[in-house]
């Protein structure tokens, strides 16, 4: 093929290792100067051919551009390298050796082993994609801080054009709140690498949320931008690295933390803490009787508290799941039944909610709240039935009218 | 068949009577009583064999209004009759024509309910027969509903699938060819039934999308998701020799075609790439959906990546590590099941993803994903607990494949994890052998891995070169593991010179002796003594009279196992002793080698 031959002869070697693994020729230069950054969402139209000229793929056949996050290993290496060099609006040719494509394994059924691939690609646009992270300087190594890791960072926080925070700080991932650091930073850190310098755009949910931060003069539901450098970190132990004794000790500590966050209304942080108890103890086996009792008691408290948090976060399905698990440990648990009833009521499952509240009364006949909730259920059921009746009545009338014509 | 004249008059005439009465009434004046009489009369006609007459009545233009309102009540007796008559019978033909007429003439909403009720009432062998019979009239009725049909189409498909779900899925070649309950035939017919609705969605997507069309697409999507769960998840989907057109392979292709046509195929397979949900209410729904559809999505991935159905529609750009990452959740879902049909799909999916990767290419950071740690543990469960030998073997080979794909740190971390969590001496022994192989590669390669030499290795060896319960460890139970550990130690002692000490084993020798070699000696002595005493006792007991006071008995499948004869007992005890001797000989060899090397070192230094 003419194009492939031209690439082999005149193409520019864009590999970092300079091994001619990916060669590029620009067919039409881009309209703007900017290239996408690692983490950006990129939209590309392309056509792919094998060495024998046979087309194996084309985004035009699907009538939509291919979308992916750049530099994350979602695509073959040649693409992560190649697309990063493309400017918005550019069209180019890429010739990719198998080491930068599918190697000796190939990709059944279309790509044979050791295949050199040829692409014609055009970059339509790229955009920022929740917590949005744009990497200014890539970090080193491949490991990231996990939840519970201790990190040392430098951060600068901006709201609009005002800088409201600038410091070096050391803290535990998931507990940034203790240092007036929004949860978005905690979440982002889990994806960062040592030495990385990046910009984080935080939507209000991952910033200071509804409460704002009067201390820094931040209004409720403000969007924030942080520049963060992850200087160093020390990972926390994975669950399977800890023995039962350690887990039970940590569970007590973590439960306190969770309760503290909950009282302050920091539900996302509280969920992280209680979640640790679950991930450590839920599948733990080989416990002595004493350990088993302690473990069950922690798990019960964790599930009940998680249910409360999820109710506050309006994630009702998760709340129900947690109540189910709590009731699995203690089937007549008043709080578990009540909270499940609340969640179901908010999901419009009135009959089920009513059952739960009725059970609460069986366990504790003095529970006034449950009584009033039952009448709420009944009222809502009635409202819904009325509404259905009106809809169906209309339906049949309409049909009758139509058929009569 | 002798027809009693009085009955002829009664059945048909009764029908004529009610017809005549209703002909003069206004539609709005039809009373409940009239409906009843019509149904009873019609039913009697059918049961007495006067289908032809009934057909005439229904075809009569003058009776159009009556049939429109009352016809749907005849569905039940009609279907019963169709099944009682033989294929060639004229009466059956008449009944089929009546069914067709009703579909054309009756109020669609009411007839729809009548047809669905009929389907819901069947069970067992009748289900597929009934569904196959009623699909055509059902389709006719639904098409008459025009723009309001989405809900009804969804309802119909749901009712049909609900009735099919309890039926066993034919699995072997013979079962598929026989198709005793008609399931294979039925599946194909249902897809054909759904075709016009799919076409409608496609056509409307090309124009603008009205609210209603989103609903119809959603209903078709629900149907596809259901089909992926049943029957496809449990069906046998490999090519079978001697079967030209495999009904379930064909069904799978058809479902995937529908998903592609309604533009849901690629989004479903890469669900987590759909992008973050913008608002909170949506998140709830997405979570519920994701949970209920775990099985369906896993099956879909299997169809695409293992059987390559629909793979032409997918971009061929994804990196193989990414494909593995996307599929891990599905593999986990499938591996947690115990049915052979489902479990083997999980293994095949895992294998196909791994085969796309080069060795040593999978970055260890992937192990930070929960499912990358859970799945190998699930694999270990299959290897050790699954009753089917071919699946046990396969999962072992896949575990090795998984290990091979990781980079050095990944292998290291995985070995640590599996040593801590597998709780099975055979698996542990296998991992230890893998560790030995990695050390070997490190020592012989030009570039040496920091993970299998020096202090990282020593930390790993702490997990390997020990007896889990010290001297009291059950040596028989753990013999696989102990042998593997001894072989590893022997290898290290031979390959690594004390002066080099690349693996760090020489520096750690004292610790190894204390935690492993010494307790092993003690354990061996204790065990041998114990078993020798047992043998002596057994021999002595044999000389005495046979007493049948067994302390406990074993029952397997309802049959009590015969007590072991003394010969058998002795055999077992002797083979235990043999194992101990084996361990002891390797242990002796290792200690010998250590001594030799230390002495050589000392001689060198002097």
mmCIF file of N, CA and C in Angstrom, chain A residues 46 56-57 61-62 66-69 72-76 79 101-111 119 130 142-145 190 193 205-206 235 238-242 279 312-318 321 347 392 395-396 398-399 402-404, chain B residues 27 68 107-110 113 144-146 148 151 260 263 266 273 275-276 280-281 283-285 287-288 291 308 311-323 355-358 363-368 370 373 377 407 409 413 416-417 420-421:
data_model
loop_
_atom_site.group_PDB
_atom_site.id
_atom_site.type_symbol
_atom_site.label_atom_id
_atom_site.label_comp_id
_atom_site.label_asym_id
_atom_site.label_seq_id
_atom_site.Cartn_x
_atom_site.Cartn_y
_atom_site.Cartn_z
ATOM 1 N N UNK A 46 -11.483 6.861 12.918
ATOM 2 C CA UNK A 46 -10.306 6.170 12.370
ATOM 3 C C UNK A 46 -10.700 5.043 11.436
ATOM 4 N N UNK A 56 -9.670 -3.817 8.864
ATOM 5 C CA UNK A 56 -10.196 -4.624 9.959
ATOM 6 C C UNK A 56 -11.149 -3.845 10.854
ATOM 7 N N UNK A 57 -11.181 -2.534 10.702
ATOM 8 C CA UNK A 57 -12.061 -1.768 11.588
ATOM 9 C C UNK A 57 -12.205 -0.355 11.059
ATOM 10 N N UNK A 61 -17.977 3.067 10.044
ATOM 11 C CA UNK A 61 -18.975 2.006 9.886
ATOM 12 C C UNK A 61 -19.968 2.022 11.044
ATOM 13 N N UNK A 62 -19.529 2.520 12.184
ATOM 14 C CA UNK A 62 -20.425 2.560 13.329
ATOM 15 C C UNK A 62 -21.095 3.915 13.451
ATOM 16 N N UNK A 66 -14.790 7.017 18.108
ATOM 17 C CA UNK A 66 -14.367 6.190 19.226
ATOM 18 C C UNK A 66 -13.913 7.109 20.348
ATOM 19 N N UNK A 67 -14.378 6.824 21.574
ATOM 20 C CA UNK A 67 -14.069 7.681 22.708
ATOM 21 C C UNK A 67 -13.246 6.918 23.732
ATOM 22 N N UNK A 68 -12.192 7.540 24.238
ATOM 23 C CA UNK A 68 -11.442 6.861 25.301
ATOM 24 C C UNK A 68 -10.676 7.881 26.135
ATOM 25 N N UNK A 69 -10.186 7.433 27.296
ATOM 26 C CA UNK A 69 -9.388 8.300 28.166
ATOM 27 C C UNK A 69 -7.924 8.117 27.815
ATOM 28 N N UNK A 72 -4.186 5.923 29.533
ATOM 29 C CA UNK A 72 -4.567 5.066 30.653
ATOM 30 C C UNK A 72 -4.441 3.586 30.333
ATOM 31 N N UNK A 73 -3.881 3.274 29.161
ATOM 32 C CA UNK A 73 -3.775 1.857 28.836
ATOM 33 C C UNK A 73 -5.090 1.248 28.399
ATOM 34 N N UNK A 74 -6.083 2.094 28.076
ATOM 35 C CA UNK A 74 -7.349 1.543 27.603
ATOM 36 C C UNK A 74 -7.216 1.055 26.171
ATOM 37 N N UNK A 75 -6.225 1.613 25.472
ATOM 38 C CA UNK A 75 -6.062 1.270 24.063
ATOM 39 C C UNK A 75 -4.644 0.731 23.862
ATOM 40 N N UNK A 76 -4.385 0.228 22.647
ATOM 41 C CA UNK A 76 -3.039 -0.266 22.373
ATOM 42 C C UNK A 76 -2.036 0.885 22.527
ATOM 43 N N UNK A 79 -1.682 3.825 20.141
ATOM 44 C CA UNK A 79 -2.697 4.867 20.200
ATOM 45 C C UNK A 79 -2.462 5.831 21.342
ATOM 46 N N UNK A 101 1.217 -2.769 19.413
ATOM 47 C CA UNK A 101 -0.178 -3.115 19.105
ATOM 48 C C UNK A 101 -0.533 -4.421 19.829
ATOM 49 N N UNK A 102 -0.805 -5.471 19.118
ATOM 50 C CA UNK A 102 -1.279 -6.698 19.747
ATOM 51 C C UNK A 102 -0.253 -7.810 19.875
ATOM 52 N N UNK A 103 0.984 -7.528 19.541
ATOM 53 C CA UNK A 103 2.063 -8.454 19.837
ATOM 54 C C UNK A 103 1.872 -9.839 19.266
ATOM 55 N N UNK A 104 2.492 -10.808 19.972
ATOM 56 C CA UNK A 104 2.431 -12.183 19.468
ATOM 57 C C UNK A 104 1.072 -12.805 19.734
ATOM 58 N N UNK A 105 0.316 -12.232 20.661
ATOM 59 C CA UNK A 105 -0.975 -12.829 20.969
ATOM 60 C C UNK A 105 -2.012 -12.504 19.907
ATOM 61 N N UNK A 106 -1.844 -11.390 19.198
ATOM 62 C CA UNK A 106 -2.847 -10.978 18.242
ATOM 63 C C UNK A 106 -4.128 -10.627 18.982
ATOM 64 N N UNK A 107 -5.227 -10.461 18.253
ATOM 65 C CA UNK A 107 -6.514 -10.213 18.893
ATOM 66 C C UNK A 107 -7.586 -10.918 18.092
ATOM 67 N N UNK A 108 -7.968 -12.094 18.590
ATOM 68 C CA UNK A 108 -8.959 -12.901 17.869
ATOM 69 C C UNK A 108 -10.253 -12.122 17.732
ATOM 70 N N UNK A 109 -10.985 -12.244 16.623
ATOM 71 C CA UNK A 109 -10.596 -13.036 15.465
ATOM 72 C C UNK A 109 -9.924 -12.245 14.348
ATOM 73 N N UNK A 110 -9.800 -10.923 14.530
ATOM 74 C CA UNK A 110 -9.410 -10.146 13.349
ATOM 75 C C UNK A 110 -7.909 -9.919 13.185
ATOM 76 N N UNK A 111 -7.199 -9.811 14.319
ATOM 77 C CA UNK A 111 -5.778 -9.454 14.204
ATOM 78 C C UNK A 111 -4.918 -10.698 14.404
ATOM 79 N N UNK A 119 -3.118 2.877 10.560
ATOM 80 C CA UNK A 119 -4.318 3.640 10.892
ATOM 81 C C UNK A 119 -4.322 4.984 10.187
ATOM 82 N N UNK A 130 -17.147 14.311 36.387
ATOM 83 C CA UNK A 130 -17.024 14.068 37.807
ATOM 84 C C UNK A 130 -15.889 14.911 38.414
ATOM 85 N N UNK A 142 4.215 2.806 39.260
ATOM 86 C CA UNK A 142 2.867 2.433 38.874
ATOM 87 C C UNK A 142 1.930 2.340 40.049
ATOM 88 N N UNK A 143 2.434 2.570 41.248
ATOM 89 C CA UNK A 143 1.557 2.304 42.379
ATOM 90 C C UNK A 143 0.874 3.584 42.829
ATOM 91 N N UNK A 144 -0.316 3.474 43.404
ATOM 92 C CA UNK A 144 -1.066 4.631 43.875
ATOM 93 C C UNK A 144 -1.356 4.485 45.352
ATOM 94 N N UNK A 145 -1.630 5.611 46.026
ATOM 95 C CA UNK A 145 -2.070 5.490 47.411
ATOM 96 C C UNK A 145 -3.407 4.781 47.455
ATOM 97 N N UNK A 190 -6.173 8.547 45.049
ATOM 98 C CA UNK A 190 -6.079 7.109 44.827
ATOM 99 C C UNK A 190 -5.678 6.765 43.414
ATOM 100 N N UNK A 193 0.097 9.182 41.025
ATOM 101 C CA UNK A 193 1.362 8.487 41.243
ATOM 102 C C UNK A 193 2.357 9.401 41.947
ATOM 103 N N UNK A 205 -20.311 18.297 44.621
ATOM 104 C CA UNK A 205 -20.473 17.088 45.415
ATOM 105 C C UNK A 205 -19.140 16.597 45.971
ATOM 106 N N UNK A 206 -18.078 16.854 45.234
ATOM 107 C CA UNK A 206 -16.766 16.401 45.679
ATOM 108 C C UNK A 206 -15.947 17.533 46.276
ATOM 109 N N UNK A 235 1.593 3.254 51.589
ATOM 110 C CA UNK A 235 0.324 2.571 51.438
ATOM 111 C C UNK A 235 -0.168 1.955 52.744
ATOM 112 N N UNK A 238 -3.379 -3.940 52.847
ATOM 113 C CA UNK A 238 -4.554 -4.542 52.236
ATOM 114 C C UNK A 238 -5.204 -5.465 53.258
ATOM 115 N N UNK A 239 -6.466 -5.730 53.031
ATOM 116 C CA UNK A 239 -7.208 -6.541 53.983
ATOM 117 C C UNK A 239 -6.539 -7.891 54.231
ATOM 118 N N UNK A 240 -6.097 -8.535 53.146
ATOM 119 C CA UNK A 240 -5.575 -9.881 53.346
ATOM 120 C C UNK A 240 -4.207 -9.886 53.989
ATOM 121 N N UNK A 241 -3.630 -8.680 54.169
ATOM 122 C CA UNK A 241 -2.315 -8.638 54.823
ATOM 123 C C UNK A 241 -2.442 -8.559 56.333
ATOM 124 N N UNK A 242 -3.655 -8.258 56.814
ATOM 125 C CA UNK A 242 -3.834 -8.102 58.259
ATOM 126 C C UNK A 242 -4.385 -9.377 58.868
ATOM 127 N N UNK A 279 -15.174 -4.474 54.752
ATOM 128 C CA UNK A 279 -14.244 -5.175 53.866
ATOM 129 C C UNK A 279 -13.232 -5.992 54.645
ATOM 130 N N UNK A 312 -28.986 9.336 54.093
ATOM 131 C CA UNK A 312 -28.677 10.753 53.976
ATOM 132 C C UNK A 312 -28.174 11.116 52.588
ATOM 133 N N UNK A 313 -27.440 10.192 51.973
ATOM 134 C CA UNK A 313 -26.884 10.446 50.638
ATOM 135 C C UNK A 313 -27.903 10.158 49.542
ATOM 136 N N UNK A 314 -29.114 9.724 49.950
ATOM 137 C CA UNK A 314 -30.193 9.392 49.022
ATOM 138 C C UNK A 314 -29.842 8.204 48.119
ATOM 139 N N UNK A 315 -28.997 7.317 48.578
ATOM 140 C CA UNK A 315 -28.727 6.096 47.797
ATOM 141 C C UNK A 315 -29.491 4.953 48.452
ATOM 142 N N UNK A 316 -30.769 4.865 48.066
ATOM 143 C CA UNK A 316 -31.678 4.028 48.839
ATOM 144 C C UNK A 316 -31.438 2.544 48.643
ATOM 145 N N UNK A 317 -31.067 2.152 47.413
ATOM 146 C CA UNK A 317 -30.822 0.733 47.205
ATOM 147 C C UNK A 317 -29.705 0.240 48.113
ATOM 148 N N UNK A 318 -28.641 1.073 48.202
ATOM 149 C CA UNK A 318 -27.526 0.658 49.049
ATOM 150 C C UNK A 318 -27.972 0.605 50.510
ATOM 151 N N UNK A 321 -29.690 -2.636 51.039
ATOM 152 C CA UNK A 321 -28.721 -3.733 51.084
ATOM 153 C C UNK A 321 -28.061 -3.822 52.450
ATOM 154 N N UNK A 347 -38.341 4.774 48.156
ATOM 155 C CA UNK A 347 -38.269 4.157 46.830
ATOM 156 C C UNK A 347 -39.658 3.847 46.291
ATOM 157 N N UNK A 392 -55.693 4.267 33.917
ATOM 158 C CA UNK A 392 -56.282 3.150 33.174
ATOM 159 C C UNK A 392 -57.682 3.465 32.684
ATOM 160 N N UNK A 395 -57.275 5.128 29.619
ATOM 161 C CA UNK A 395 -56.795 4.266 28.541
ATOM 162 C C UNK A 395 -57.950 3.567 27.834
ATOM 163 N N UNK A 396 -58.828 2.953 28.637
ATOM 164 C CA UNK A 396 -59.905 2.185 28.031
ATOM 165 C C UNK A 396 -60.897 3.094 27.308
ATOM 166 N N UNK A 398 -60.207 5.849 25.869
ATOM 167 C CA UNK A 398 -59.605 6.253 24.601
ATOM 168 C C UNK A 398 -59.729 5.168 23.552
ATOM 169 N N UNK A 399 -59.505 3.924 23.967
ATOM 170 C CA UNK A 399 -59.616 2.832 22.998
ATOM 171 C C UNK A 399 -61.030 2.695 22.476
ATOM 172 N N UNK A 402 -61.652 5.282 20.009
ATOM 173 C CA UNK A 402 -60.998 5.033 18.723
ATOM 174 C C UNK A 402 -61.692 3.942 17.942
ATOM 175 N N UNK A 403 -62.037 2.869 18.648
ATOM 176 C CA UNK A 403 -62.665 1.745 17.963
ATOM 177 C C UNK A 403 -64.017 2.124 17.399
ATOM 178 N N UNK A 404 -64.630 3.100 18.088
ATOM 179 C CA UNK A 404 -65.972 3.462 17.637
ATOM 180 C C UNK A 404 -65.922 4.213 16.316
ATOM 181 N N UNK B 27 -74.166 -1.235 20.948
ATOM 182 C CA UNK B 27 -72.957 -1.760 21.611
ATOM 183 C C UNK B 27 -72.947 -1.411 23.089
ATOM 184 N N UNK B 68 -66.367 -8.240 18.050
ATOM 185 C CA UNK B 68 -65.366 -7.284 18.529
ATOM 186 C C UNK B 68 -65.365 -7.190 20.037
ATOM 187 N N UNK B 107 -61.431 -6.271 20.138
ATOM 188 C CA UNK B 107 -60.753 -5.161 20.785
ATOM 189 C C UNK B 107 -59.352 -5.592 21.179
ATOM 190 N N UNK B 108 -58.354 -4.868 20.693
ATOM 191 C CA UNK B 108 -56.998 -5.360 20.931
ATOM 192 C C UNK B 108 -56.617 -5.483 22.408
ATOM 193 N N UNK B 109 -56.966 -4.509 23.222
ATOM 194 C CA UNK B 109 -56.581 -4.563 24.629
ATOM 195 C C UNK B 109 -57.146 -5.792 25.318
ATOM 196 N N UNK B 110 -58.432 -6.072 25.049
ATOM 197 C CA UNK B 110 -59.060 -7.196 25.720
ATOM 198 C C UNK B 110 -58.527 -8.524 25.208
ATOM 199 N N UNK B 113 -55.189 -9.276 26.707
ATOM 200 C CA UNK B 113 -55.264 -9.844 28.051
ATOM 201 C C UNK B 113 -55.696 -11.299 27.989
ATOM 202 N N UNK B 144 -51.784 -3.768 16.110
ATOM 203 C CA UNK B 144 -52.967 -2.923 16.033
ATOM 204 C C UNK B 144 -52.926 -1.799 17.054
ATOM 205 N N UNK B 145 -52.130 -1.950 18.092
ATOM 206 C CA UNK B 145 -52.113 -0.940 19.140
ATOM 207 C C UNK B 145 -51.384 0.322 18.726
ATOM 208 N N UNK B 146 -50.706 0.273 17.614
ATOM 209 C CA UNK B 146 -50.017 1.445 17.076
ATOM 210 C C UNK B 146 -49.130 2.128 18.103
ATOM 211 N N UNK B 148 -49.374 3.148 21.131
ATOM 212 C CA UNK B 148 -49.373 2.896 22.572
ATOM 213 C C UNK B 148 -48.854 1.515 22.919
ATOM 214 N N UNK B 151 -45.753 -0.592 26.255
ATOM 215 C CA UNK B 151 -46.009 -1.293 27.499
ATOM 216 C C UNK B 151 -46.524 -2.703 27.232
ATOM 217 N N UNK B 260 -27.736 -4.909 18.635
ATOM 218 C CA UNK B 260 -26.996 -4.041 17.719
ATOM 219 C C UNK B 260 -27.956 -3.103 17.006
ATOM 220 N N UNK B 263 -29.010 -0.276 18.951
ATOM 221 C CA UNK B 263 -27.835 0.508 19.359
ATOM 222 C C UNK B 263 -27.478 0.360 20.836
ATOM 223 N N UNK B 266 -22.824 -2.180 21.985
ATOM 224 C CA UNK B 266 -21.511 -1.727 22.476
ATOM 225 C C UNK B 266 -21.621 -1.046 23.851
ATOM 226 N N UNK B 273 -18.139 2.443 30.866
ATOM 227 C CA UNK B 273 -17.608 3.568 30.106
ATOM 228 C C UNK B 273 -18.712 4.535 29.741
ATOM 229 N N UNK B 275 -20.029 6.590 31.205
ATOM 230 C CA UNK B 275 -19.810 7.939 31.709
ATOM 231 C C UNK B 275 -20.571 8.144 32.994
ATOM 232 N N UNK B 276 -20.153 9.077 33.795
ATOM 233 C CA UNK B 276 -20.784 9.262 35.094
ATOM 234 C C UNK B 276 -22.210 9.755 34.924
ATOM 235 N N UNK B 280 -28.657 12.426 40.708
ATOM 236 C CA UNK B 280 -28.708 11.419 41.750
ATOM 237 C C UNK B 280 -29.753 10.339 41.512
ATOM 238 N N UNK B 281 -30.910 10.728 40.983
ATOM 239 C CA UNK B 281 -31.980 9.740 40.792
ATOM 240 C C UNK B 281 -31.529 8.675 39.811
ATOM 241 N N UNK B 283 -28.615 7.613 39.362
ATOM 242 C CA UNK B 283 -27.612 6.721 39.939
ATOM 243 C C UNK B 283 -28.250 5.523 40.595
ATOM 244 N N UNK B 284 -29.367 5.793 41.322
ATOM 245 C CA UNK B 284 -30.102 4.711 41.977
ATOM 246 C C UNK B 284 -30.459 3.640 40.966
ATOM 247 N N UNK B 285 -31.076 4.116 39.874
ATOM 248 C CA UNK B 285 -31.591 3.226 38.860
ATOM 249 C C UNK B 285 -30.462 2.429 38.229
ATOM 250 N N UNK B 287 -27.667 1.644 39.558
ATOM 251 C CA UNK B 287 -27.179 0.634 40.496
ATOM 252 C C UNK B 287 -28.081 -0.592 40.536
ATOM 253 N N UNK B 288 -29.387 -0.350 40.577
ATOM 254 C CA UNK B 288 -30.321 -1.479 40.608
ATOM 255 C C UNK B 288 -30.149 -2.318 39.365
ATOM 256 N N UNK B 291 -27.038 -4.473 39.284
ATOM 257 C CA UNK B 291 -27.098 -5.667 40.123
ATOM 258 C C UNK B 291 -27.911 -6.758 39.481
ATOM 259 N N UNK B 308 -17.339 -14.907 19.774
ATOM 260 C CA UNK B 308 -17.169 -13.903 18.721
ATOM 261 C C UNK B 308 -18.459 -13.533 18.010
ATOM 262 N N UNK B 311 -18.820 -9.609 17.130
ATOM 263 C CA UNK B 311 -17.563 -8.916 17.429
ATOM 264 C C UNK B 311 -17.163 -7.949 16.324
ATOM 265 N N UNK B 312 -17.754 -8.133 15.163
ATOM 266 C CA UNK B 312 -17.473 -7.201 14.068
ATOM 267 C C UNK B 312 -17.902 -5.781 14.399
ATOM 268 N N UNK B 313 -18.853 -5.637 15.325
ATOM 269 C CA UNK B 313 -19.352 -4.300 15.617
ATOM 270 C C UNK B 313 -18.479 -3.555 16.596
ATOM 271 N N UNK B 314 -17.450 -4.223 17.098
ATOM 272 C CA UNK B 314 -16.662 -3.582 18.154
ATOM 273 C C UNK B 314 -15.380 -2.977 17.629
ATOM 274 N N UNK B 315 -14.964 -1.841 18.224
ATOM 275 C CA UNK B 315 -13.683 -1.270 17.835
ATOM 276 C C UNK B 315 -12.560 -2.241 18.167
ATOM 277 N N UNK B 316 -11.592 -2.340 17.254
ATOM 278 C CA UNK B 316 -10.442 -3.214 17.504
ATOM 279 C C UNK B 316 -9.269 -2.343 17.926
ATOM 280 N N UNK B 317 -9.474 -1.596 18.996
ATOM 281 C CA UNK B 317 -8.433 -0.658 19.429
ATOM 282 C C UNK B 317 -8.065 -0.908 20.880
ATOM 283 N N UNK B 318 -8.953 -1.594 21.598
ATOM 284 C CA UNK B 318 -8.744 -1.695 23.024
ATOM 285 C C UNK B 318 -7.493 -2.482 23.351
ATOM 286 N N UNK B 319 -6.764 -1.971 24.338
ATOM 287 C CA UNK B 319 -5.599 -2.695 24.813
ATOM 288 C C UNK B 319 -6.042 -3.963 25.511
ATOM 289 N N UNK B 320 -5.274 -5.066 25.402
ATOM 290 C CA UNK B 320 -5.692 -6.327 26.015
ATOM 291 C C UNK B 320 -5.813 -6.261 27.533
ATOM 292 N N UNK B 321 -4.969 -5.463 28.206
ATOM 293 C CA UNK B 321 -5.108 -5.351 29.659
ATOM 294 C C UNK B 321 -6.437 -4.715 30.005
ATOM 295 N N UNK B 322 -6.830 -3.747 29.184
ATOM 296 C CA UNK B 322 -8.088 -3.065 29.430
ATOM 297 C C UNK B 322 -9.254 -4.003 29.239
ATOM 298 N N UNK B 323 -9.192 -4.854 28.213
ATOM 299 C CA UNK B 323 -10.262 -5.818 27.985
ATOM 300 C C UNK B 323 -10.387 -6.763 29.176
ATOM 301 N N UNK B 355 -5.346 -14.987 26.946
ATOM 302 C CA UNK B 355 -4.600 -15.366 25.749
ATOM 303 C C UNK B 355 -4.325 -14.176 24.838
ATOM 304 N N UNK B 356 -5.054 -13.078 25.045
ATOM 305 C CA UNK B 356 -4.792 -11.899 24.221
ATOM 306 C C UNK B 356 -3.587 -11.103 24.702
ATOM 307 N N UNK B 357 -3.045 -11.522 25.844
ATOM 308 C CA UNK B 357 -1.978 -10.718 26.427
ATOM 309 C C UNK B 357 -0.630 -11.380 26.253
ATOM 310 N N UNK B 358 0.393 -10.526 26.231
ATOM 311 C CA UNK B 358 1.747 -11.053 26.222
ATOM 312 C C UNK B 358 2.144 -11.379 27.653
ATOM 313 N N UNK B 363 0.427 -5.054 34.296
ATOM 314 C CA UNK B 363 1.034 -4.282 35.369
ATOM 315 C C UNK B 363 0.457 -4.663 36.720
ATOM 316 N N UNK B 364 1.317 -4.693 37.719
ATOM 317 C CA UNK B 364 0.891 -5.162 39.037
ATOM 318 C C UNK B 364 -0.170 -4.264 39.642
ATOM 319 N N UNK B 365 -0.249 -3.005 39.169
ATOM 320 C CA UNK B 365 -1.232 -2.112 39.776
ATOM 321 C C UNK B 365 -2.649 -2.612 39.571
ATOM 322 N N UNK B 366 -2.850 -3.484 38.584
ATOM 323 C CA UNK B 366 -4.184 -4.025 38.394
ATOM 324 C C UNK B 366 -4.638 -4.819 39.607
ATOM 325 N N UNK B 367 -3.670 -5.317 40.383
ATOM 326 C CA UNK B 367 -4.041 -6.070 41.566
ATOM 327 C C UNK B 367 -4.695 -5.191 42.631
ATOM 328 N N UNK B 368 -4.674 -3.875 42.413
ATOM 329 C CA UNK B 368 -5.362 -3.015 43.354
ATOM 330 C C UNK B 368 -6.861 -3.005 43.117
ATOM 331 N N UNK B 370 -10.288 -4.747 43.250
ATOM 332 C CA UNK B 370 -10.825 -5.812 44.085
ATOM 333 C C UNK B 370 -10.986 -7.131 43.353
ATOM 334 N N UNK B 373 -8.080 -9.498 42.822
ATOM 335 C CA UNK B 373 -7.673 -10.333 43.953
ATOM 336 C C UNK B 373 -8.711 -11.417 44.194
ATOM 337 N N UNK B 377 -8.765 -16.121 43.785
ATOM 338 C CA UNK B 377 -9.215 -16.905 44.941
ATOM 339 C C UNK B 377 -10.419 -17.765 44.567
ATOM 340 N N UNK B 407 3.628 -8.752 35.542
ATOM 341 C CA UNK B 407 5.043 -8.384 35.668
ATOM 342 C C UNK B 407 5.563 -8.932 36.992
ATOM 343 N N UNK B 409 6.554 -7.734 39.896
ATOM 344 C CA UNK B 409 5.949 -7.344 41.171
ATOM 345 C C UNK B 409 4.551 -7.930 41.300
ATOM 346 N N UNK B 413 3.245 -10.241 44.358
ATOM 347 C CA UNK B 413 2.090 -9.921 45.180
ATOM 348 C C UNK B 413 1.054 -11.035 45.121
ATOM 349 N N UNK B 416 2.099 -14.003 47.245
ATOM 350 C CA UNK B 416 1.861 -13.719 48.667
ATOM 351 C C UNK B 416 0.405 -13.903 49.008
ATOM 352 N N UNK B 417 -0.444 -13.322 48.175
ATOM 353 C CA UNK B 417 -1.874 -13.361 48.448
ATOM 354 C C UNK B 417 -2.393 -14.786 48.466
ATOM 355 N N UNK B 420 -1.410 -16.850 51.402
ATOM 356 C CA UNK B 420 -2.135 -16.513 52.626
ATOM 357 C C UNK B 420 -3.584 -16.943 52.600
ATOM 358 N N UNK B 421 -4.169 -17.016 51.421
ATOM 359 C CA UNK B 421 -5.622 -17.193 51.391
ATOM 360 C C UNK B 421 -6.116 -18.536 50.878
#
